[in-house]
Coordinates of C-alpha atoms in Angstrom, one line a residue:
M27 CA -15.8 35.2 -25.4
P28 CA -17.6 31.9 -25.2
Q29 CA -21.0 32.0 -23.6
E30 CA -21.8 28.4 -22.8
S31 CA -23.2 27.4 -19.4
H32 CA -23.8 31.0 -18.3
S33 CA -27.4 30.0 -17.6
L34 CA -26.2 28.1 -14.5
I35 CA -25.4 31.5 -13.0
S36 CA -28.2 33.6 -11.6
P37 CA -28.3 37.1 -13.2
P38 CA -27.3 40.1 -11.1
V39 CA -29.9 41.9 -9.0
F40 CA -29.8 45.7 -8.8
S41 CA -31.5 47.5 -5.9
R42 CA -32.7 51.0 -6.4
G43 CA -32.1 52.0 -2.8
S44 CA -34.4 53.9 -0.4
D45 CA -37.1 56.2 -1.8
R46 CA -36.7 58.7 1.0
D47 CA -34.5 61.8 0.6
L48 CA -31.0 61.5 1.9
D49 CA -30.1 63.3 5.1
L50 CA -27.3 63.4 7.7
D51 CA -28.5 60.2 9.2
S52 CA -28.7 58.1 6.0
V53 CA -26.9 54.8 5.9
L54 CA -25.2 52.8 3.2
Q55 CA -28.0 50.3 2.7
E56 CA -30.2 53.1 1.4
L57 CA -28.0 53.5 -1.7
P58 CA -28.4 51.6 -4.9
M59 CA -26.3 48.4 -4.9
S60 CA -25.8 45.2 -7.0
N61 CA -25.9 41.6 -6.0
F62 CA -24.1 39.2 -8.3
Q63 CA -22.9 36.1 -6.4
V64 CA -20.9 33.5 -8.3
E65 CA -19.3 30.2 -7.1
I66 CA -15.5 30.2 -7.4
S67 CA -15.8 26.9 -9.4
C68 CA -17.3 28.8 -12.3
S69 CA -14.9 29.9 -15.1
G70 CA -14.3 33.4 -16.4
A71 CA -16.1 32.6 -19.6
E72 CA -19.3 31.9 -17.7
V73 CA -19.3 35.4 -16.2
A74 CA -18.1 37.2 -19.3
H75 CA -21.6 37.3 -20.8
F76 CA -23.0 39.1 -17.7
L77 CA -20.1 41.6 -17.7
D78 CA -20.9 42.5 -21.3
K79 CA -24.7 42.6 -20.8
Y80 CA -24.5 44.7 -17.6
P81 CA -22.0 47.5 -18.1
L82 CA -22.9 49.1 -14.7
L83 CA -22.1 45.9 -12.8
P84 CA -19.1 47.0 -10.5
G85 CA -17.9 43.5 -9.8
I86 CA -18.5 39.9 -8.7
I87 CA -19.3 38.6 -5.2
L88 CA -17.4 35.3 -4.9
I89 CA -18.9 32.5 -2.8
E90 CA -17.7 29.0 -1.9
Q91 CA -20.4 26.5 -1.2
G92 CA -22.8 29.4 -0.4
Q93 CA -20.3 31.2 1.9
F94 CA -18.9 34.6 1.2
L95 CA -15.3 34.4 0.1
G96 CA -14.4 37.8 -1.4
M97 CA -14.9 40.1 -4.3
I98 CA -13.3 40.8 -7.7
S99 CA -14.1 44.2 -9.3
R100 CA -14.8 44.7 -13.0
R101 CA -11.7 46.9 -13.1
R102 CA -9.4 44.1 -11.8
L103 CA -10.9 41.6 -14.2
L104 CA -10.3 44.0 -17.2
E105 CA -6.8 44.7 -16.1
F106 CA -6.2 40.9 -15.9
F107 CA -7.8 40.4 -19.3
I108 CA -5.5 42.8 -21.2
R109 CA -2.3 41.2 -19.8
P110 CA -0.3 38.9 -22.1
H111 CA -2.1 35.6 -22.4
G112 CA -4.7 37.0 -20.0
Q113 CA -7.6 36.4 -22.4
E114 CA -6.8 32.7 -22.7
L115 CA -6.4 32.3 -18.9
F116 CA -9.5 34.3 -18.3
T117 CA -11.7 32.1 -20.4
Q118 CA -10.3 28.8 -19.2
A119 CA -9.4 29.2 -15.6
T120 CA -11.9 29.2 -12.7
L121 CA -12.8 32.3 -10.7
G122 CA -10.9 30.7 -7.8
V123 CA -7.7 30.8 -9.8
L124 CA -8.4 34.3 -11.1
Y125 CA -9.0 35.5 -7.5
S126 CA -5.6 34.2 -6.4
Y127 CA -4.0 36.4 -9.1
A128 CA -6.3 39.4 -8.9
R129 CA -7.0 39.5 -5.2
T130 CA -6.8 42.9 -3.5
A131 CA -7.8 44.2 -0.1
I132 CA -11.5 44.8 0.1
L133 CA -13.5 47.2 2.3
L134 CA -16.3 45.4 4.0
L135 CA -18.8 47.6 5.9
P136 CA -22.2 46.9 7.6
G137 CA -25.2 48.3 5.8
T138 CA -26.0 50.4 8.9
T139 CA -22.9 52.5 8.5
S140 CA -23.6 56.1 7.8
I141 CA -22.9 57.4 4.3
L142 CA -20.4 60.1 5.5
T143 CA -18.6 57.5 7.7
G144 CA -18.4 55.1 4.7
L145 CA -16.9 57.9 2.6
Q146 CA -14.3 58.5 5.3
Q147 CA -13.4 54.8 5.3
T148 CA -13.0 54.7 1.5
L149 CA -10.7 57.7 1.5
R150 CA -8.4 56.0 4.0
R151 CA -7.6 53.3 1.5
S152 CA -4.5 53.2 -0.7
P153 CA -4.6 55.3 -3.8
E154 CA -4.8 52.3 -6.1
L155 CA -7.9 51.0 -4.3
L156 CA -9.9 54.3 -4.3
A157 CA -11.9 53.2 -7.3
E158 CA -12.7 49.7 -6.0
P159 CA -16.3 49.0 -5.0
I160 CA -17.3 48.4 -1.4
V161 CA -18.7 45.2 -0.1
I162 CA -21.8 45.9 2.0
Q163 CA -23.2 43.3 4.4
T164 CA -26.9 44.0 4.7
A165 CA -27.9 40.8 6.5
A166 CA -26.3 37.8 8.2
N167 CA -25.2 36.1 4.9
T168 CA -26.2 38.8 2.4
Y169 CA -23.4 40.8 0.6
Q170 CA -23.8 43.4 -2.1
L171 CA -21.5 45.7 -4.0
L172 CA -21.7 49.5 -3.8
D173 CA -20.1 51.5 -6.6
I174 CA -17.8 54.2 -5.3
H175 CA -19.4 56.6 -7.8
D176 CA -22.8 56.2 -6.2
L177 CA -21.3 56.7 -2.8
N178 CA -19.6 59.9 -3.9
I179 CA -22.7 61.3 -5.4
A180 CA -24.7 60.5 -2.2
A181 CA -22.0 62.0 0.0
W182 CA -21.8 65.2 -2.0
Q183 CA -25.6 65.6 -1.7
I184 CA -25.4 65.0 2.1
Q185 CA -22.5 67.4 2.5
G186 CA -24.4 70.0 0.6
I187 CA -27.4 69.4 3.0
E188 CA -25.0 69.6 6.0
T189 CA -23.5 72.9 4.7
Q190 CA -27.0 74.3 4.2
V191 CA -27.9 73.2 7.7
R192 CA -24.8 74.8 9.2
Y193 CA -25.4 78.0 7.2
E194 CA -29.0 78.2 8.4
R195 CA -27.9 77.5 12.0
S196 CA -25.2 80.1 11.8
Q197 CA -27.7 82.6 10.4
A198 CA -30.1 81.7 13.3
Q199 CA -27.2 82.1 15.7
M200 CA -26.3 85.5 14.3
I201 CA -29.9 86.6 14.7
Q202 CA -30.1 85.2 18.2
N203 CA -26.8 87.0 19.1
D204 CA -28.2 90.2 17.7
K205 CA -31.4 89.7 19.8
M206 CA -29.3 89.1 22.9
I207 CA -27.2 92.2 22.2
R208 CA -30.4 94.3 21.7
L209 CA -31.9 92.8 24.8
G210 CA -28.8 93.5 26.8
R211 CA -28.9 97.1 25.8
L212 CA -32.5 97.3 26.6
V213 CA -31.9 95.8 30.0
D214 CA -29.0 98.1 30.6
G215 CA -31.2 101.1 29.8
V216 CA -33.9 99.8 32.2
V217 CA -31.3 99.2 34.9
H218 CA -30.1 102.8 34.6
E219 CA -33.7 104.1 34.8
I220 CA -34.2 102.1 38.0
L221 CA -30.8 103.0 39.5
D222 CA -31.4 106.8 39.1
P223 CA -34.5 107.0 41.4
L224 CA -33.0 104.3 43.6
S225 CA -29.9 106.4 44.1
F226 CA -32.2 109.3 45.2
I227 CA -33.9 107.0 47.7
W228 CA -30.6 105.5 48.9
G229 CA -28.9 108.9 49.2
N230 CA -31.8 110.6 51.1
L231 CA -32.4 107.7 53.5
T232 CA -29.6 108.8 55.8
Y233 CA -30.8 112.4 55.9
I234 CA -34.4 111.3 56.6
F235 CA -33.2 109.0 59.4
N236 CA -31.2 111.9 61.0
Y237 CA -34.0 114.4 60.5
S238 CA -36.5 112.1 62.1
Q239 CA -34.3 111.5 65.1
D240 CA -33.7 115.2 65.5
L241 CA -37.5 115.9 65.4
L242 CA -38.1 113.2 68.0
K243 CA -35.3 114.7 70.2
L244 CA -37.0 118.1 69.8
I245 CA -40.4 116.7 70.8
A246 CA -38.8 115.1 73.9
E247 CA -37.3 118.4 74.9
Y248 CA -40.6 120.1 74.5
D249 CA -42.1 117.5 76.8
K250 CA -39.5 118.2 79.4
E251 CA -39.9 122.0 79.3
L252 CA -43.7 121.9 79.1
P253 CA -45.0 119.4 81.6
Q254 CA -48.5 120.7 81.3
I255 CA -49.5 119.9 77.8
S256 CA -52.8 121.2 76.4
E257 CA -55.7 119.0 75.7
E258 CA -55.4 119.6 71.9
I259 CA -51.9 118.3 71.8
N260 CA -52.8 115.2 73.8
N261 CA -55.6 114.5 71.4
V262 CA -53.3 114.8 68.4
K263 CA -50.8 112.4 70.1
E264 CA -53.5 109.9 70.6
E265 CA -54.8 110.3 67.1
I266 CA -51.4 109.7 65.5
E267 CA -50.4 107.0 68.1
F268 CA -47.3 109.0 68.9
D269 CA -45.9 106.4 71.3
F270 CA -46.0 103.7 68.7
L271 CA -44.8 106.0 66.0
E272 CA -41.8 107.0 68.1
K273 CA -40.8 103.3 68.5
D274 CA -41.6 102.2 65.0
L275 CA -40.2 105.0 62.9
S276 CA -36.6 103.9 63.2
K277 CA -37.6 100.3 62.3
A278 CA -39.6 101.5 59.3
L279 CA -36.6 103.5 58.0
A280 CA -34.3 100.5 58.6
S281 CA -36.7 98.3 56.6
I282 CA -36.7 100.8 53.7
R283 CA -32.9 100.9 53.8
T284 CA -32.8 97.0 53.6
G285 CA -35.2 96.9 50.7
A286 CA -33.4 99.6 48.8
E287 CA -30.1 97.7 49.4
R288 CA -31.6 94.4 48.1
L289 CA -33.0 96.2 45.1
K290 CA -29.7 97.8 44.4
K291 CA -27.9 94.5 44.5
L292 CA -30.4 92.8 42.3
V293 CA -30.3 95.6 39.7
T294 CA -26.5 95.7 39.8
G295 CA -26.4 91.9 39.3
L296 CA -28.8 92.1 36.4
Q297 CA -26.6 94.8 34.9
N298 CA -23.5 92.7 35.3
F299 CA -25.2 89.6 33.8
C300 CA -26.4 91.4 30.7
Y301 CA -22.9 92.8 30.0
I302 CA -22.3 93.2 26.3
D303 CA -18.9 91.7 25.4
E304 CA -16.4 93.6 23.3
V305 CA -14.0 92.2 20.7
H306 CA -11.2 91.4 23.2
P307 CA -11.5 89.8 26.6
K308 CA -11.3 91.9 29.7
P309 CA -10.2 91.2 33.3
V310 CA -13.2 90.1 35.4
D311 CA -13.9 89.3 39.0
L312 CA -15.1 85.7 38.7
H313 CA -16.6 85.7 42.2
A314 CA -18.8 88.7 41.3
C315 CA -20.1 86.9 38.3
I316 CA -21.0 83.9 40.4
D317 CA -22.7 86.0 43.0
S318 CA -24.7 87.8 40.3
V319 CA -25.9 84.4 38.9
I320 CA -26.9 83.2 42.4
L321 CA -28.8 86.4 43.1
L322 CA -30.8 86.2 39.9
N323 CA -31.8 82.7 40.7
K324 CA -32.7 83.5 44.4
S325 CA -36.4 83.4 43.7
K326 CA -36.1 79.8 42.4
L327 CA -34.3 78.6 45.4
K328 CA -37.3 79.2 47.7
G329 CA -35.2 78.3 50.8
E330 CA -35.2 74.7 49.7
I331 CA -31.7 74.7 48.3
E332 CA -28.6 75.5 50.4
I333 CA -25.8 77.3 48.6
I334 CA -22.3 76.6 49.9
K335 CA -19.6 78.9 48.5
T336 CA -15.9 78.0 49.0
Y337 CA -14.0 80.8 47.2
G338 CA -10.3 80.7 46.8
K339 CA -8.0 83.6 46.1
L340 CA -8.3 84.4 42.4
P341 CA -6.7 87.1 40.3
P342 CA -8.9 88.9 37.7
I343 CA -9.6 86.5 34.9
Y344 CA -9.4 87.6 31.3
C345 CA -12.6 86.5 29.6
F346 CA -15.7 87.5 27.8
R347 CA -17.8 88.4 30.8
G348 CA -21.2 88.2 29.1
Q349 CA -20.6 84.8 27.6
L350 CA -19.0 83.4 30.9
N351 CA -22.1 84.7 32.8
Q352 CA -24.3 82.7 30.4
V353 CA -22.2 79.5 31.0
L354 CA -22.5 79.9 34.8
M355 CA -26.2 80.6 34.5
N356 CA -26.7 77.5 32.3
I357 CA -24.9 75.2 34.7
F358 CA -26.3 76.7 37.8
S359 CA -29.9 76.5 36.4
Q360 CA -29.3 72.9 35.5
A361 CA -28.3 72.1 39.1
V362 CA -31.3 74.1 40.5
D363 CA -33.8 72.4 38.2
S364 CA -32.5 69.0 39.0
L365 CA -32.7 69.6 42.8
L366 CA -36.2 71.1 42.5
N367 CA -37.5 68.2 40.5
Q368 CA -36.0 65.8 43.0
S369 CA -37.6 67.8 45.9
V370 CA -41.0 67.5 44.2
R371 CA -40.6 63.7 43.8
Q372 CA -39.6 63.4 47.4
K373 CA -42.6 65.3 48.6
F374 CA -44.9 63.2 46.4
Y375 CA -43.4 59.9 47.7
Q376 CA -42.5 61.0 51.2
E377 CA -44.6 58.3 52.7
Y378 CA -42.5 55.6 51.1
T379 CA -39.0 57.1 51.2
N380 CA -36.6 57.9 54.0
P381 CA -35.9 61.6 54.7
A382 CA -33.2 62.8 52.4
D383 CA -30.4 65.3 53.1
K384 CA -31.2 68.9 52.4
A385 CA -30.7 69.9 48.7
R386 CA -27.5 71.8 48.3
I387 CA -25.2 73.3 45.6
K388 CA -21.6 73.6 46.4
I389 CA -19.5 76.1 44.4
T390 CA -15.7 76.0 44.7
T391 CA -13.1 78.1 43.1
K392 CA -9.4 77.6 43.1
I393 CA -6.2 77.7 41.1
I394 CA -4.8 74.4 40.0
S395 CA -1.7 73.2 38.1
L396 CA -2.0 70.7 35.2
E397 CA 1.0 68.6 34.1
A398 CA 2.4 69.6 30.7
T399 CA 2.0 67.1 27.8
Q400 CA 5.6 67.7 26.7
A401 CA 8.6 66.9 28.9
D402 CA 10.3 70.2 28.3
A403 CA 7.2 72.4 28.8
P404 CA 6.3 73.9 32.2
D405 CA 3.2 73.0 34.1
S406 CA 0.2 75.2 33.2
R407 CA -2.0 77.0 35.8
W408 CA -5.7 77.1 35.5
V409 CA -8.6 78.6 37.3
C410 CA -11.1 75.9 38.4
V411 CA -14.8 76.6 39.1
C412 CA -16.6 73.5 40.4
I413 CA -20.4 73.5 40.7
A414 CA -21.7 70.3 42.3
D415 CA -25.2 69.3 43.5
N416 CA -26.4 66.3 45.5
G417 CA -29.3 65.6 43.2
A418 CA -30.4 62.4 41.5
G419 CA -27.6 62.4 39.0
M420 CA -27.7 61.5 35.3
S421 CA -28.2 58.1 33.8
Q422 CA -25.5 56.6 31.5
E423 CA -27.7 57.3 28.5
S424 CA -28.1 61.0 29.5
Q425 CA -24.3 61.3 30.0
K426 CA -23.7 59.7 26.6
Q427 CA -26.1 62.2 24.9
L428 CA -24.4 65.1 26.7
M429 CA -21.0 64.0 25.6
E430 CA -22.2 63.6 22.0
S431 CA -23.5 67.2 22.1
F432 CA -20.0 68.3 23.1
A433 CA -18.4 66.7 20.1
L434 CA -17.3 69.1 17.3
E435 CA -19.3 67.3 14.6
K436 CA -22.5 67.5 16.6
W437 CA -22.4 71.2 17.3
A438 CA -24.6 72.0 14.3
D439 CA -27.0 69.2 15.3
K440 CA -27.6 69.7 19.0
E441 CA -27.7 73.3 20.2
T442 CA -28.4 72.6 23.8
S443 CA -27.6 75.1 26.6
L444 CA -24.8 72.9 27.9
A445 CA -23.4 72.3 24.4
M446 CA -23.4 76.0 23.8
S447 CA -21.6 76.4 27.2
Y448 CA -19.0 73.9 26.1
R449 CA -18.4 75.8 22.9
I450 CA -18.0 79.1 24.8
I451 CA -15.5 77.6 27.2
A452 CA -13.5 75.5 24.7
A453 CA -13.6 77.6 21.6
R454 CA -13.9 81.2 22.9
H455 CA -11.7 80.8 26.0
G456 CA -9.4 77.9 25.3
G457 CA -10.7 76.2 28.4
K458 CA -12.2 72.9 29.4
L459 CA -15.7 71.8 30.6
N460 CA -15.8 68.5 32.4
F461 CA -18.6 66.8 34.2
R462 CA -19.1 63.8 36.5
S463 CA -22.4 62.3 37.5
Q464 CA -23.6 59.3 39.4
L465 CA -27.1 58.2 40.1
G466 CA -28.2 58.9 43.6
I467 CA -25.1 61.0 44.4
G468 CA -25.3 64.0 42.2
T469 CA -23.6 65.9 39.3
E470 CA -20.5 68.0 39.2
F471 CA -19.5 70.4 36.5
E472 CA -15.9 71.7 36.3
I473 CA -14.9 74.8 34.4
L474 CA -11.2 75.2 33.7
L475 CA -9.9 78.5 32.3
P476 CA -6.3 79.1 31.5
L477 CA -4.5 81.6 33.7
L478 CA -2.6 84.0 31.5

């Protein structure tokens, strides 16, 4: 091919890309690219020299009076060259004429596009365009070409890293699950050890109360039959404060009964919460699960948070009780922590703020019907658990981050308690976890479980 006038064209510039290792957040502008801009008034003969000299050059960026016009790949130029009379036309015609014949749809992406997203965009192209380079806009008027081969290599590396990360996270999750199972068994054993002596106390309290009343009745009869009591007996009565003992004994036994009852409820709630799930779901009293979670958080409430329960009539729900308990604990703890933080701020700034309503968490359960997506399908019935607080609410940024953690592709990246809760509800139970929040009003989480 003739090589005259090729000195008027600036030689291509190849960038090596970023020096840092690629990861899941790497973008297209970190990859090696080429920048070879040519005015459309130049002829094919003028660029032939550069195509021969730089075999790795994927194509040409076409500009018209300094403005981006389009791109012709090396592959398209070679296909055009081998056509009948193509060599003559290639050497004599301008690039503008060649572009009118060899023009194809181009993929133009910003340099800030992630590598995996860029790969997805390329795979959506027509099969005949899969080998075409991608035009990357790295600045306002700066365009470069990215070879699809370099993109594939980078994507394979990142997908390998992602697979390794997912594997490590799954291994960590398996270890965590094993720890939780062992902890559940340990707690279950401790609960049994507490329940056994507690049962002795609870079972004997009734007898002790009856025995004490019988003894007091016997002493009263002795007092009636023996009006003249010896000095020694009077001294003993004064020493033991018999009059006070007679009045306080029943109160002391009643306090012991109340304490034993509270301890029994707490231990039973802990036993229910640490339930170890089996392979298949079992019918569960959902209200008992909620009550157990509230009881275990009672020490955190400190009388500052009001709990309002509005329970509907629910049938037993088939679910994994241990995992569902964890979801309820995560959401309830989120509401409690939000209200406690708000209470601390209000106490700190109470001189400058108006008195606020009492902090409260409202828990509502009911059965609802959702319209079917298909016309011939019946409406579905769901169990709805709503946990709402009147806290400060979440900002738009916090809500966006929470929604991103719910996304399937983010499960391996953001293992938050609420993201794990979403996975348990959606993946394990086929349900839905929705939330609504507004600054200054509060946050509401809604758990929907299908009613089988």
